């Protein structure tokens, strides 16, 4: 799915808003600028990402185990 999206859009990380960490969960709020490669149209997308992570011994350190994100303007590779 992501490969199909990158055929039609570029994505640039924007402003970091905030982050909440509790136990092994984290919520991150940020913006992304999306550019449609066919039309040149740019959209500012507000994103909220949630991840759960696990601490591992060195040299690995902390790693994300699972994550997902929601945004106010979802993208589609459908044509």
mmCIF file with all atom_site columns, N, CA and C in Angstrom:
data_model
loop_
_atom_site.group_PDB
_atom_site.id
_atom_site.type_symbol
_atom_site.label_atom_id
_atom_site.label_alt_id
_atom_site.label_comp_id
_atom_site.label_asym_id
_atom_site.label_entity_id
_atom_site.label_seq_id
_atom_site.pdbx_PDB_ins_code
_atom_site.Cartn_x
_atom_site.Cartn_y
_atom_site.Cartn_z
_atom_site.occupancy
_atom_site.B_iso_or_equiv
_atom_site.pdbx_formal_charge
_atom_site.auth_seq_id
_atom_site.auth_comp_id
_atom_site.auth_asym_id
_atom_site.auth_atom_id
_atom_site.pdbx_PDB_model_num
ATOM 1   N N  . UNK A 1 1  ? 0.821  -1.197 0.000   1.00 0.00 ? 1  UNK A N  1
ATOM 2   C CA . UNK A 1 1  ? 0.000  0.000  0.000   1.00 0.00 ? 1  UNK A CA 1
ATOM 3   C C  . UNK A 1 1  ? 0.866  1.264  0.000   1.00 0.00 ? 1  UNK A C  1
ATOM 4   N N  . UNK A 1 2  ? 1.884  1.300  0.861   1.00 0.00 ? 2  UNK A N  1
ATOM 5   C CA . UNK A 1 2  ? 2.715  2.511  0.927   1.00 0.00 ? 2  UNK A CA 1
ATOM 6   C C  . UNK A 1 2  ? 3.448  2.750  -0.386  1.00 0.00 ? 2  UNK A C  1
ATOM 7   N N  . UNK A 1 3  ? 3.901  1.679  -1.045  1.00 0.00 ? 3  UNK A N  1
ATOM 8   C CA . UNK A 1 3  ? 4.575  1.839  -2.330  1.00 0.00 ? 3  UNK A CA 1
ATOM 9   C C  . UNK A 1 3  ? 3.679  2.498  -3.365  1.00 0.00 ? 3  UNK A C  1
ATOM 10  N N  . UNK A 1 4  ? 2.387  2.141  -3.359  1.00 0.00 ? 4  UNK A N  1
ATOM 11  C CA . UNK A 1 4  ? 1.429  2.745  -4.283  1.00 0.00 ? 4  UNK A CA 1
ATOM 12  C C  . UNK A 1 4  ? 1.238  4.232  -3.977  1.00 0.00 ? 4  UNK A C  1
ATOM 13  N N  . UNK A 1 5  ? 1.188  4.581  -2.689  1.00 0.00 ? 5  UNK A N  1
ATOM 14  C CA . UNK A 1 5  ? 1.029  5.988  -2.318  1.00 0.00 ? 5  UNK A CA 1
ATOM 15  C C  . UNK A 1 5  ? 2.211  6.821  -2.786  1.00 0.00 ? 5  UNK A C  1
ATOM 16  N N  . UNK A 1 6  ? 3.436  6.301  -2.644  1.00 0.00 ? 6  UNK A N  1
ATOM 17  C CA . UNK A 1 6  ? 4.620  7.068  -3.008  1.00 0.00 ? 6  UNK A CA 1
ATOM 18  C C  . UNK A 1 6  ? 4.778  7.217  -4.520  1.00 0.00 ? 6  UNK A C  1
ATOM 19  N N  . UNK A 1 7  ? 3.972  6.498  -5.304  1.00 0.00 ? 7  UNK A N  1
ATOM 20  C CA . UNK A 1 7  ? 3.954  6.718  -6.747  1.00 0.00 ? 7  UNK A CA 1
ATOM 21  C C  . UNK A 1 7  ? 3.184  7.987  -7.100  1.00 0.00 ? 7  UNK A C  1
ATOM 22  N N  . UNK A 1 8  ? 2.306  8.441  -6.191  1.00 0.00 ? 8  UNK A N  1
ATOM 23  C CA . UNK A 1 8  ? 1.425  9.576  -6.468  1.00 0.00 ? 8  UNK A CA 1
ATOM 24  C C  . UNK A 1 8  ? 1.688  10.806 -5.601  1.00 0.00 ? 8  UNK A C  1
ATOM 25  N N  . UNK A 1 9  ? 2.377  10.640 -4.467  1.00 0.00 ? 9  UNK A N  1
ATOM 26  C CA . UNK A 1 9  ? 2.557  11.722 -3.498  1.00 0.00 ? 9  UNK A CA 1
ATOM 27  C C  . UNK A 1 9  ? 3.981  11.762 -2.966  1.00 0.00 ? 9  UNK A C  1
ATOM 28  N N  . UNK A 1 10 ? 4.417  12.964 -2.546  1.00 0.00 ? 10 UNK A N  1
ATOM 29  C CA . UNK A 1 10 ? 5.599  13.097 -1.700  1.00 0.00 ? 10 UNK A CA 1
ATOM 30  C C  . UNK A 1 10 ? 5.114  13.606 -0.350  1.00 0.00 ? 10 UNK A C  1
ATOM 31  N N  . UNK A 1 11 ? 5.844  13.271 0.697   1.00 0.00 ? 11 UNK A N  1
ATOM 32  C CA . UNK A 1 11 ? 5.453  13.658 2.046   1.00 0.00 ? 11 UNK A CA 1
ATOM 33  C C  . UNK A 1 11 ? 6.651  14.267 2.759   1.00 0.00 ? 11 UNK A C  1
ATOM 34  N N  . UNK A 1 12 ? 6.449  15.448 3.338   1.00 0.00 ? 12 UNK A N  1
ATOM 35  C CA . UNK A 1 12 ? 7.505  16.142 4.062   1.00 0.00 ? 12 UNK A CA 1
ATOM 36  C C  . UNK A 1 12 ? 7.034  16.412 5.483   1.00 0.00 ? 12 UNK A C  1
ATOM 37  N N  . UNK A 1 13 ? 7.805  15.914 6.458   1.00 0.00 ? 13 UNK A N  1
ATOM 38  C CA . UNK A 1 13 ? 7.452  16.159 7.855   1.00 0.00 ? 13 UNK A CA 1
ATOM 39  C C  . UNK A 1 13 ? 7.511  17.648 8.137   1.00 0.00 ? 13 UNK A C  1
ATOM 40  N N  . UNK A 1 14 ? 6.523  18.113 8.890   1.00 0.00 ? 14 UNK A N  1
ATOM 41  C CA . UNK A 1 14 ? 6.434  19.531 9.203   1.00 0.00 ? 14 UNK A CA 1
ATOM 42  C C  . UNK A 1 14 ? 6.656  19.799 10.674  1.00 0.00 ? 14 UNK A C  1
ATOM 43  N N  . UNK A 1 15 ? 5.784  20.579 11.245  1.00 0.00 ? 15 UNK A N  1
ATOM 44  C CA . UNK A 1 15 ? 5.897  21.043 12.621  1.00 0.00 ? 15 UNK A CA 1
ATOM 45  C C  . UNK A 1 15 ? 5.567  19.948 13.626  1.00 0.00 ? 15 UNK A C  1
ATOM 46  N N  . UNK A 1 16 ? 6.466  19.729 14.578  1.00 0.00 ? 16 UNK A N  1
ATOM 47  C CA . UNK A 1 16 ? 6.190  18.851 15.719  1.00 0.00 ? 16 UNK A CA 1
ATOM 48  C C  . UNK A 1 16 ? 5.329  19.640 16.698  1.00 0.00 ? 16 UNK A C  1
ATOM 49  N N  . UNK A 1 17 ? 4.204  19.077 17.122  1.00 0.00 ? 17 UNK A N  1
ATOM 50  C CA . UNK A 1 17 ? 3.298  19.773 18.039  1.00 0.00 ? 17 UNK A CA 1
ATOM 51  C C  . UNK A 1 17 ? 3.532  19.356 19.490  1.00 0.00 ? 17 UNK A C  1
ATOM 52  N N  . UNK A 1 18 ? 3.349  18.062 19.777  1.00 0.00 ? 18 UNK A N  1
ATOM 53  C CA . UNK A 1 18 ? 3.581  17.591 21.143  1.00 0.00 ? 18 UNK A CA 1
ATOM 54  C C  . UNK A 1 18 ? 3.680  16.065 21.189  1.00 0.00 ? 18 UNK A C  1
ATOM 55  N N  . UNK A 1 19 ? 4.076  15.564 22.362  1.00 0.00 ? 19 UNK A N  1
ATOM 56  C CA . UNK A 1 19 ? 4.238  14.132 22.562  1.00 0.00 ? 19 UNK A CA 1
ATOM 57  C C  . UNK A 1 19 ? 3.842  13.802 23.996  1.00 0.00 ? 19 UNK A C  1
ATOM 58  N N  . UNK A 1 20 ? 3.089  12.723 24.159  1.00 0.00 ? 20 UNK A N  1
ATOM 59  C CA . UNK A 1 20 ? 2.716  12.238 25.491  1.00 0.00 ? 20 UNK A CA 1
ATOM 60  C C  . UNK A 1 20 ? 3.255  10.818 25.616  1.00 0.00 ? 20 UNK A C  1
ATOM 61  N N  . UNK A 1 21 ? 3.990  10.557 26.689  1.00 0.00 ? 21 UNK A N  1
ATOM 62  C CA . UNK A 1 21 ? 4.543  9.222  26.931  1.00 0.00 ? 21 UNK A CA 1
ATOM 63  C C  . UNK A 1 21 ? 4.007  8.726  28.258  1.00 0.00 ? 21 UNK A C  1
ATOM 64  N N  . UNK A 1 22 ? 3.489  7.502  28.234  1.00 0.00 ? 22 UNK A N  1
ATOM 65  C CA . UNK A 1 22 ? 3.001  6.878  29.463  1.00 0.00 ? 22 UNK A CA 1
ATOM 66  C C  . UNK A 1 22 ? 3.333  5.395  29.376  1.00 0.00 ? 22 UNK A C  1
ATOM 67  N N  . UNK A 1 23 ? 4.095  4.916  30.359  1.00 0.00 ? 23 UNK A N  1
ATOM 68  C CA . UNK A 1 23 ? 4.551  3.520  30.376  1.00 0.00 ? 23 UNK A CA 1
ATOM 69  C C  . UNK A 1 23 ? 5.242  3.206  29.044  1.00 0.00 ? 23 UNK A C  1
ATOM 70  N N  . UNK A 1 24 ? 4.728  2.231  28.289  1.00 0.00 ? 24 UNK A N  1
ATOM 71  C CA . UNK A 1 24 ? 5.365  1.880  27.015  1.00 0.00 ? 24 UNK A CA 1
ATOM 72  C C  . UNK A 1 24 ? 4.545  2.365  25.808  1.00 0.00 ? 24 UNK A C  1
ATOM 73  N N  . UNK A 1 25 ? 3.697  3.407  26.024  1.00 0.00 ? 25 UNK A N  1
ATOM 74  C CA . UNK A 1 25 ? 2.897  3.994  24.954  1.00 0.00 ? 25 UNK A CA 1
ATOM 75  C C  . UNK A 1 25 ? 3.297  5.445  24.723  1.00 0.00 ? 25 UNK A C  1
ATOM 76  N N  . UNK A 1 26 ? 3.173  5.869  23.478  1.00 0.00 ? 26 UNK A N  1
ATOM 77  C CA . UNK A 1 26 ? 3.498  7.251  23.137  1.00 0.00 ? 26 UNK A CA 1
ATOM 78  C C  . UNK A 1 26 ? 2.494  7.752  22.099  1.00 0.00 ? 26 UNK A C  1
ATOM 79  N N  . UNK A 1 27 ? 2.036  8.978  22.250  1.00 0.00 ? 27 UNK A N  1
ATOM 80  C CA . UNK A 1 27 ? 1.180  9.653  21.270  1.00 0.00 ? 27 UNK A CA 1
ATOM 81  C C  . UNK A 1 27 ? 1.940  10.885 20.784  1.00 0.00 ? 27 UNK A C  1
ATOM 82  N N  . UNK A 1 28 ? 2.021  11.048 19.468  1.00 0.00 ? 28 UNK A N  1
ATOM 83  C CA . UNK A 1 28 ? 2.786  12.140 18.869  1.00 0.00 ? 28 UNK A CA 1
ATOM 84  C C  . UNK A 1 28 ? 1.877  12.902 17.905  1.00 0.00 ? 28 UNK A C  1
ATOM 85  N N  . UNK A 1 29 ? 1.857  14.223 18.041  1.00 0.00 ? 29 UNK A N  1
ATOM 86  C CA . UNK A 1 29 ? 1.047  15.072 17.148  1.00 0.00 ? 29 UNK A CA 1
ATOM 87  C C  . UNK A 1 29 ? 1.996  15.916 16.305  1.00 0.00 ? 29 UNK A C  1
ATOM 88  N N  . UNK A 1 30 ? 1.804  15.879 14.971  1.00 0.00 ? 30 UNK A N  1
ATOM 89  C CA . UNK A 1 30 ? 2.668  16.632 14.060  1.00 0.00 ? 30 UNK A CA 1
ATOM 90  C C  . UNK A 1 30 ? 1.934  16.906 12.765  1.00 0.00 ? 30 UNK A C  1
ATOM 91  N N  . UNK A 1 31 ? 2.519  17.746 11.915  1.00 0.00 ? 31 UNK A N  1
ATOM 92  C CA . UNK A 1 31 ? 1.950  18.030 10.602  1.00 0.00 ? 31 UNK A CA 1
ATOM 93  C C  . UNK A 1 31 ? 2.834  17.440 9.515   1.00 0.00 ? 31 UNK A C  1
ATOM 94  N N  . UNK A 1 32 ? 2.223  17.186 8.381   1.00 0.00 ? 32 UNK A N  1
ATOM 95  C CA . UNK A 1 32 ? 2.921  16.667 7.207   1.00 0.00 ? 32 UNK A CA 1
ATOM 96  C C  . UNK A 1 32 ? 2.416  17.462 5.999   1.00 0.00 ? 32 UNK A C  1
ATOM 97  N N  . UNK A 1 33 ? 3.321  17.855 5.107   1.00 0.00 ? 33 UNK A N  1
ATOM 98  C CA . UNK A 1 33 ? 2.921  18.485 3.856   1.00 0.00 ? 33 UNK A CA 1
ATOM 99  C C  . UNK A 1 33 ? 2.915  17.401 2.777   1.00 0.00 ? 33 UNK A C  1
ATOM 100 N N  . UNK A 1 34 ? 1.766  17.218 2.142   1.00 0.00 ? 34 UNK A N  1
ATOM 101 C CA . UNK A 1 34 ? 1.585  16.209 1.109   1.00 0.00 ? 34 UNK A CA 1
ATOM 102 C C  . UNK A 1 34 ? 1.534  16.918 -0.243  1.00 0.00 ? 34 UNK A C  1
ATOM 103 N N  . UNK A 1 35 ? 2.309  16.427 -1.211  1.00 0.00 ? 35 UNK A N  1
ATOM 104 C CA . UNK A 1 35 ? 2.288  17.027 -2.555  1.00 0.00 ? 35 UNK A CA 1
ATOM 105 C C  . UNK A 1 35 ? 1.878  15.956 -3.556  1.00 0.00 ? 35 UNK A C  1
ATOM 106 N N  . UNK A 1 36 ? 0.810  16.249 -4.307  1.00 0.00 ? 36 UNK A N  1
ATOM 107 C CA . UNK A 1 36 ? 0.346  15.361 -5.365  1.00 0.00 ? 36 UNK A CA 1
ATOM 108 C C  . UNK A 1 36 ? 1.296  15.522 -6.548  1.00 0.00 ? 36 UNK A C  1
ATOM 109 N N  . UNK A 1 37 ? 1.956  14.439 -6.957  1.00 0.00 ? 37 UNK A N  1
ATOM 110 C CA . UNK A 1 37 ? 2.955  14.510 -8.022  1.00 0.00 ? 37 UNK A CA 1
ATOM 111 C C  . UNK A 1 37 ? 2.342  14.791 -9.392  1.00 0.00 ? 37 UNK A C  1
ATOM 112 N N  . UNK A 1 38 ? 1.072  14.480 -9.573  1.00 0.00 ? 38 UNK A N  1
ATOM 113 C CA . UNK A 1 38 ? 0.417  14.698 -10.866 1.00 0.00 ? 38 UNK A CA 1
ATOM 114 C C  . UNK A 1 38 ? -0.078 16.134 -11.018 1.00 0.00 ? 38 UNK A C  1
ATOM 115 N N  . UNK A 1 39 ? -0.626 16.700 -9.947  1.00 0.00 ? 39 UNK A N  1
ATOM 116 C CA . UNK A 1 39 ? -1.238 18.035 -10.044 1.00 0.00 ? 39 UNK A CA 1
ATOM 117 C C  . UNK A 1 39 ? -0.389 19.140 -9.427  1.00 0.00 ? 39 UNK A C  1
ATOM 118 N N  . UNK A 1 40 ? 0.573  18.771 -8.560  1.00 0.00 ? 40 UNK A N  1
ATOM 119 C CA . UNK A 1 40 ? 1.373  19.764 -7.855  1.00 0.00 ? 40 UNK A CA 1
ATOM 120 C C  . UNK A 1 40 ? 0.672  20.344 -6.638  1.00 0.00 ? 40 UNK A C  1
ATOM 121 N N  . UNK A 1 41 ? -0.591 19.953 -6.403  1.00 0.00 ? 41 UNK A N  1
ATOM 122 C CA . UNK A 1 41 ? -1.356 20.452 -5.264  1.00 0.00 ? 41 UNK A CA 1
ATOM 123 C C  . UNK A 1 41 ? -0.718 20.009 -3.950  1.00 0.00 ? 41 UNK A C  1
ATOM 124 N N  . UNK A 1 42 ? -0.624 20.926 -2.982  1.00 0.00 ? 42 UNK A N  1
ATOM 125 C CA . UNK A 1 42 ? -0.071 20.623 -1.664  1.00 0.00 ? 42 UNK A CA 1
ATOM 126 C C  . UNK A 1 42 ? -1.178 20.714 -0.613  1.00 0.00 ? 42 UNK A C  1
ATOM 127 N N  . UNK A 1 43 ? -1.145 19.780 0.335   1.00 0.00 ? 43 UNK A N  1
ATOM 128 C CA . UNK A 1 43 ? -2.117 19.723 1.423   1.00 0.00 ? 43 UNK A CA 1
ATOM 129 C C  . UNK A 1 43 ? -1.371 19.625 2.740   1.00 0.00 ? 43 UNK A C  1
ATOM 130 N N  . UNK A 1 44 ? -1.786 20.408 3.732   1.00 0.00 ? 44 UNK A N  1
ATOM 131 C CA . UNK A 1 44 ? -1.230 20.304 5.078   1.00 0.00 ? 44 UNK A CA 1
ATOM 132 C C  . UNK A 1 44 ? -2.071 19.283 5.846   1.00 0.00 ? 44 UNK A C  1
ATOM 133 N N  . UNK A 1 45 ? -1.436 18.237 6.305   1.00 0.00 ? 45 UNK A N  1
ATOM 134 C CA . UNK A 1 45 ? -2.126 17.143 6.981   1.00 0.00 ? 45 UNK A CA 1
ATOM 135 C C  . UNK A 1 45 ? -1.759 17.155 8.463   1.00 0.00 ? 45 UNK A C  1
ATOM 136 N N  . UNK A 1 46 ? -2.754 17.165 9.331   1.00 0.00 ? 46 UNK A N  1
ATOM 137 C CA . UNK A 1 46 ? -2.543 17.058 10.781  1.00 0.00 ? 46 UNK A CA 1
ATOM 138 C C  . UNK A 1 46 ? -2.614 15.589 11.162  1.00 0.00 ? 46 UNK A C  1
ATOM 139 N N  . UNK A 1 47 ? -1.564 15.104 11.811  1.00 0.00 ? 47 UNK A N  1
ATOM 140 C CA . UNK A 1 47 ? -1.437 13.676 12.089  1.00 0.00 ? 47 UNK A CA 1
ATOM 141 C C  . UNK A 1 47 ? -1.267 13.421 13.576  1.00 0.00 ? 47 UNK A C  1
ATOM 142 N N  . UNK A 1 48 ? -1.893 12.344 14.041  1.00 0.00 ? 48 UNK A N  1
ATOM 143 C CA . UNK A 1 48 ? -1.727 11.856 15.408  1.00 0.00 ? 48 UNK A CA 1
ATOM 144 C C  . UNK A 1 48 ? -1.256 10.414 15.281  1.00 0.00 ? 48 UNK A C  1
ATOM 145 N N  . UNK A 1 49 ? -0.076 10.144 15.833  1.00 0.00 ? 49 UNK A N  1
ATOM 146 C CA . UNK A 1 49 ? 0.516  8.809  15.735  1.00 0.00 ? 49 UNK A CA 1
ATOM 147 C C  . UNK A 1 49 ? 0.606  8.189  17.125  1.00 0.00 ? 49 UNK A C  1
ATOM 148 N N  . UNK A 1 50 ? 0.301  6.913  17.211  1.00 0.00 ? 50 UNK A N  1
ATOM 149 C CA . UNK A 1 50 ? 0.357  6.177  18.471  1.00 0.00 ? 50 UNK A CA 1
ATOM 150 C C  . UNK A 1 50 ? 1.318  5.010  18.307  1.00 0.00 ? 50 UNK A C  1
ATOM 151 N N  . UNK A 1 51 ? 2.217  4.832  19.264  1.00 0.00 ? 51 UNK A N  1
ATOM 152 C CA . UNK A 1 51 ? 3.164  3.714  19.201  1.00 0.00 ? 51 UNK A CA 1
ATOM 153 C C  . UNK A 1 51 ? 3.311  3.071  20.569  1.00 0.00 ? 51 UNK A C  1
ATOM 154 N N  . UNK A 1 52 ? 3.611  1.796  20.542  1.00 0.00 ? 52 UNK A N  1
ATOM 155 C CA . UNK A 1 52 ? 4.008  1.093  21.754  1.00 0.00 ? 52 UNK A CA 1
ATOM 156 C C  . UNK A 1 52 ? 5.448  0.642  21.520  1.00 0.00 ? 52 UNK A C  1
ATOM 157 N N  . UNK A 1 53 ? 6.259  0.725  22.538  1.00 0.00 ? 53 UNK A N  1
ATOM 158 C CA . UNK A 1 53 ? 7.667  0.420  22.355  1.00 0.00 ? 53 UNK A CA 1
ATOM 159 C C  . UNK A 1 53 ? 8.161  -0.512 23.453  1.00 0.00 ? 53 UNK A C  1
ATOM 160 N N  . UNK A 1 54 ? 9.344  -1.055 23.226  1.00 0.00 ? 54 UNK A N  1
ATOM 161 C CA . UNK A 1 54 ? 9.950  -2.009 24.143  1.00 0.00 ? 54 UNK A CA 1
ATOM 162 C C  . UNK A 1 54 ? 11.414 -1.638 24.333  1.00 0.00 ? 54 UNK A C  1
ATOM 163 N N  . UNK A 1 55 ? 11.857 -1.679 25.568  1.00 0.00 ? 55 UNK A N  1
ATOM 164 C CA . UNK A 1 55 ? 13.274 -1.449 25.847  1.00 0.00 ? 55 UNK A CA 1
ATOM 165 C C  . UNK A 1 55 ? 14.028 -2.757 25.675  1.00 0.00 ? 55 UNK A C  1
ATOM 166 N N  . UNK A 1 56 ? 15.114 -2.706 24.940  1.00 0.00 ? 56 UNK A N  1
ATOM 167 C CA . UNK A 1 56 ? 15.968 -3.860 24.694  1.00 0.00 ? 56 UNK A CA 1
ATOM 168 C C  . UNK A 1 56 ? 17.362 -3.567 25.233  1.00 0.00 ? 56 UNK A C  1
ATOM 169 N N  . UNK A 1 57 ? 18.135 -4.614 25.518  1.00 0.00 ? 57 UNK A N  1
ATOM 170 C CA . UNK A 1 57 ? 19.511 -4.383 25.958  1.00 0.00 ? 57 UNK A CA 1
ATOM 171 C C  . UNK A 1 57 ? 20.334 -3.705 24.860  1.00 0.00 ? 57 UNK A C  1
ATOM 172 N N  . UNK A 1 58 ? 21.375 -3.006 25.256  1.00 0.00 ? 58 UNK A N  1
ATOM 173 C CA . UNK A 1 58 ? 22.291 -2.389 24.293  1.00 0.00 ? 58 UNK A CA 1
ATOM 174 C C  . UNK A 1 58 ? 22.917 -3.484 23.439  1.00 0.00 ? 58 UNK A C  1
ATOM 175 N N  . UNK A 1 59 ? 23.201 -3.267 22.199  1.00 0.00 ? 59 UNK A N  1
ATOM 176 C CA . UNK A 1 59 ? 23.207 -1.980 21.499  1.00 0.00 ? 59 UNK A CA 1
ATOM 177 C C  . UNK A 1 59 ? 21.873 -1.632 20.849  1.00 0.00 ? 59 UNK A C  1
ATOM 178 N N  . UNK A 1 60 ? 20.851 -2.491 20.976  1.00 0.00 ? 60 UNK A N  1
ATOM 179 C CA . UNK A 1 60 ? 19.581 -2.255 20.301  1.00 0.00 ? 60 UNK A CA 1
ATOM 180 C C  . UNK A 1 60 ? 18.851 -1.054 20.888  1.00 0.00 ? 60 UNK A C  1
ATOM 181 N N  . UNK A 1 61 ? 18.660 -1.019 22.210  1.00 0.00 ? 61 UNK A N  1
ATOM 182 C CA . UNK A 1 61 ? 17.952 0.088  22.856  1.00 0.00 ? 61 UNK A CA 1
ATOM 183 C C  . UNK A 1 61 ? 16.452 0.002  22.633  1.00 0.00 ? 61 UNK A C  1
ATOM 184 N N  . UNK A 1 62 ? 15.760 1.123  22.720  1.00 0.00 ? 62 UNK A N  1
ATOM 185 C CA . UNK A 1 62 ? 14.309 1.168  22.604  1.00 0.00 ? 62 UNK A CA 1
ATOM 186 C C  . UNK A 1 62 ? 13.902 1.012  21.136  1.00 0.00 ? 62 UNK A C  1
ATOM 187 N N  . UNK A 1 63 ? 12.891 0.166  20.893  1.00 0.00 ? 63 UNK A N  1
ATOM 188 C CA . UNK A 1 63 ? 12.376 -0.043 19.535  1.00 0.00 ? 63 UNK A CA 1
ATOM 189 C C  . UNK A 1 63 ? 10.854 -0.009 19.552  1.00 0.00 ? 63 UNK A C  1
ATOM 190 N N  . UNK A 1 64 ? 10.276 0.490  18.480  1.00 0.00 ? 64 UNK A N  1
ATOM 191 C CA . UNK A 1 64 ? 8.819  0.491  18.341  1.00 0.00 ? 64 UNK A CA 1
ATOM 192 C C  . UNK A 1 64 ? 8.361  -0.925 18.005  1.00 0.00 ? 64 UNK A C  1
ATOM 193 N N  . UNK A 1 65 ? 7.357  -1.399 18.745  1.00 0.00 ? 65 UNK A N  1
ATOM 194 C CA . UNK A 1 65 ? 6.796  -2.727 18.528  1.00 0.00 ? 65 UNK A CA 1
ATOM 195 C C  . UNK A 1 65 ? 5.589  -2.644 17.590  1.00 0.00 ? 65 UNK A C  1
ATOM 196 N N  . UNK A 1 66 ? 4.758  -1.624 17.796  1.00 0.00 ? 66 UNK A N  1
ATOM 197 C CA . UNK A 1 66 ? 3.551  -1.461 17.001  1.00 0.00 ? 66 UNK A CA 1
ATOM 198 C C  . UNK A 1 66 ? 3.238  0.028  16.906  1.00 0.00 ? 66 UNK A C  1
ATOM 199 N N  . UNK A 1 67 ? 2.696  0.448  15.796  1.00 0.00 ? 67 UNK A N  1
ATOM 200 C CA . UNK A 1 67 ? 2.324  1.849  15.657  1.00 0.00 ? 67 UNK A CA 1
ATOM 201 C C  . UNK A 1 67 ? 1.272  2.038  14.589  1.00 0.00 ? 67 UNK A C  1
ATOM 202 N N  . UNK A 1 68 ? 0.495  3.098  14.723  1.00 0.00 ? 68 UNK A N  1
ATOM 203 C CA . UNK A 1 68 ? -0.486 3.462  13.724  1.00 0.00 ? 68 UNK A CA 1
ATOM 204 C C  . UNK A 1 68 ? -0.721 4.952  13.809  1.00 0.00 ? 68 UNK A C  1
ATOM 205 N N  . UNK A 1 69 ? -1.255 5.513  12.728  1.00 0.00 ? 69 UNK A N  1
ATOM 206 C CA . UNK A 1 69 ? -1.461 6.958  12.674  1.00 0.00 ? 69 UNK A CA 1
ATOM 207 C C  . UNK A 1 69 ? -2.826 7.279  12.071  1.00 0.00 ? 69 UNK A C  1
ATOM 208 N N  . UNK A 1 70 ? -3.372 8.393  12.503  1.00 0.00 ? 70 UNK A N  1
ATOM 209 C CA . UNK A 1 70 ? -4.626 8.929  11.973  1.00 0.00 ? 70 UNK A CA 1
ATOM 210 C C  . UNK A 1 70 ? -4.356 10.348 11.504  1.00 0.00 ? 70 UNK A C  1
ATOM 211 N N  . UNK A 1 71 ? -5.027 10.763 10.436  1.00 0.00 ? 71 UNK A N  1
ATOM 212 C CA . UNK A 1 71 ? -4.860 12.139 9.986   1.00 0.00 ? 71 UNK A CA 1
ATOM 213 C C  . UNK A 1 71 ? -6.200 12.701 9.531   1.00 0.00 ? 71 UNK A C  1
ATOM 214 N N  . UNK A 1 72 ? -6.248 14.029 9.437   1.00 0.00 ? 72 UNK A N  1
ATOM 215 C CA . UNK A 1 72 ? -7.496 14.690 9.070   1.00 0.00 ? 72 UNK A CA 1
ATOM 216 C C  . UNK A 1 72 ? -7.762 14.676 7.569   1.00 0.00 ? 72 UNK A C  1
ATOM 217 N N  . UNK A 1 73 ? -6.777 14.340 6.751   1.00 0.00 ? 73 UNK A N  1
ATOM 218 C CA . UNK A 1 73 ? -6.952 14.227 5.298   1.00 0.00 ? 73 UNK A CA 1
ATOM 219 C C  . UNK A 1 73 ? -6.270 12.969 4.806   1.00 0.00 ? 73 UNK A C  1
ATOM 220 N N  . UNK A 1 74 ? -6.914 11.813 4.944   1.00 0.00 ? 74 UNK A N  1
ATOM 221 C CA . UNK A 1 74 ? -6.291 10.551 4.518   1.00 0.00 ? 74 UNK A CA 1
ATOM 222 C C  . UNK A 1 74 ? -6.029 10.531 3.007   1.00 0.00 ? 74 UNK A C  1
ATOM 223 N N  . UNK A 1 75 ? -4.997 9.798  2.613   1.00 0.00 ? 75 UNK A N  1
ATOM 224 C CA . UNK A 1 75 ? -4.627 9.675  1.215   1.00 0.00 ? 75 UNK A CA 1
ATOM 225 C C  . UNK A 1 75 ? -5.185 8.376  0.641   1.00 0.00 ? 75 UNK A C  1
ATOM 226 N N  . UNK A 1 76 ? -5.289 8.336  -0.677  1.00 0.00 ? 76 UNK A N  1
ATOM 227 C CA . UNK A 1 76 ? -5.732 7.134  -1.355  1.00 0.00 ? 76 UNK A CA 1
ATOM 228 C C  . UNK A 1 76 ? -4.910 6.923  -2.612  1.00 0.00 ? 76 UNK A C  1
ATOM 229 N N  . UNK A 1 77 ? -4.521 5.678  -2.864  1.00 0.00 ? 77 UNK A N  1
ATOM 230 C CA . UNK A 1 77 ? -3.818 5.338  -4.088  1.00 0.00 ? 77 UNK A CA 1
ATOM 231 C C  . UNK A 1 77 ? -4.815 4.922  -5.178  1.00 0.00 ? 77 UNK A C  1
ATOM 232 N N  . UNK A 1 78 ? -6.104 4.928  -4.858  1.00 0.00 ? 78 UNK A N  1
ATOM 233 C CA . UNK A 1 78 ? -7.154 4.564  -5.818  1.00 0.00 ? 78 UNK A CA 1
ATOM 234 C C  . UNK A 1 78 ? -7.226 5.599  -6.926  1.00 0.00 ? 78 UNK A C  1
ATOM 235 N N  . UNK A 1 79 ? -7.426 5.181  -8.108  1.00 0.00 ? 79 UNK A N  1
ATOM 236 C CA . UNK A 1 79 ? -7.580 6.084  -9.249  1.00 0.00 ? 79 UNK A CA 1
ATOM 237 C C  . UNK A 1 79 ? -8.905 5.864  -9.906  1.00 0.00 ? 79 UNK A C  1
#
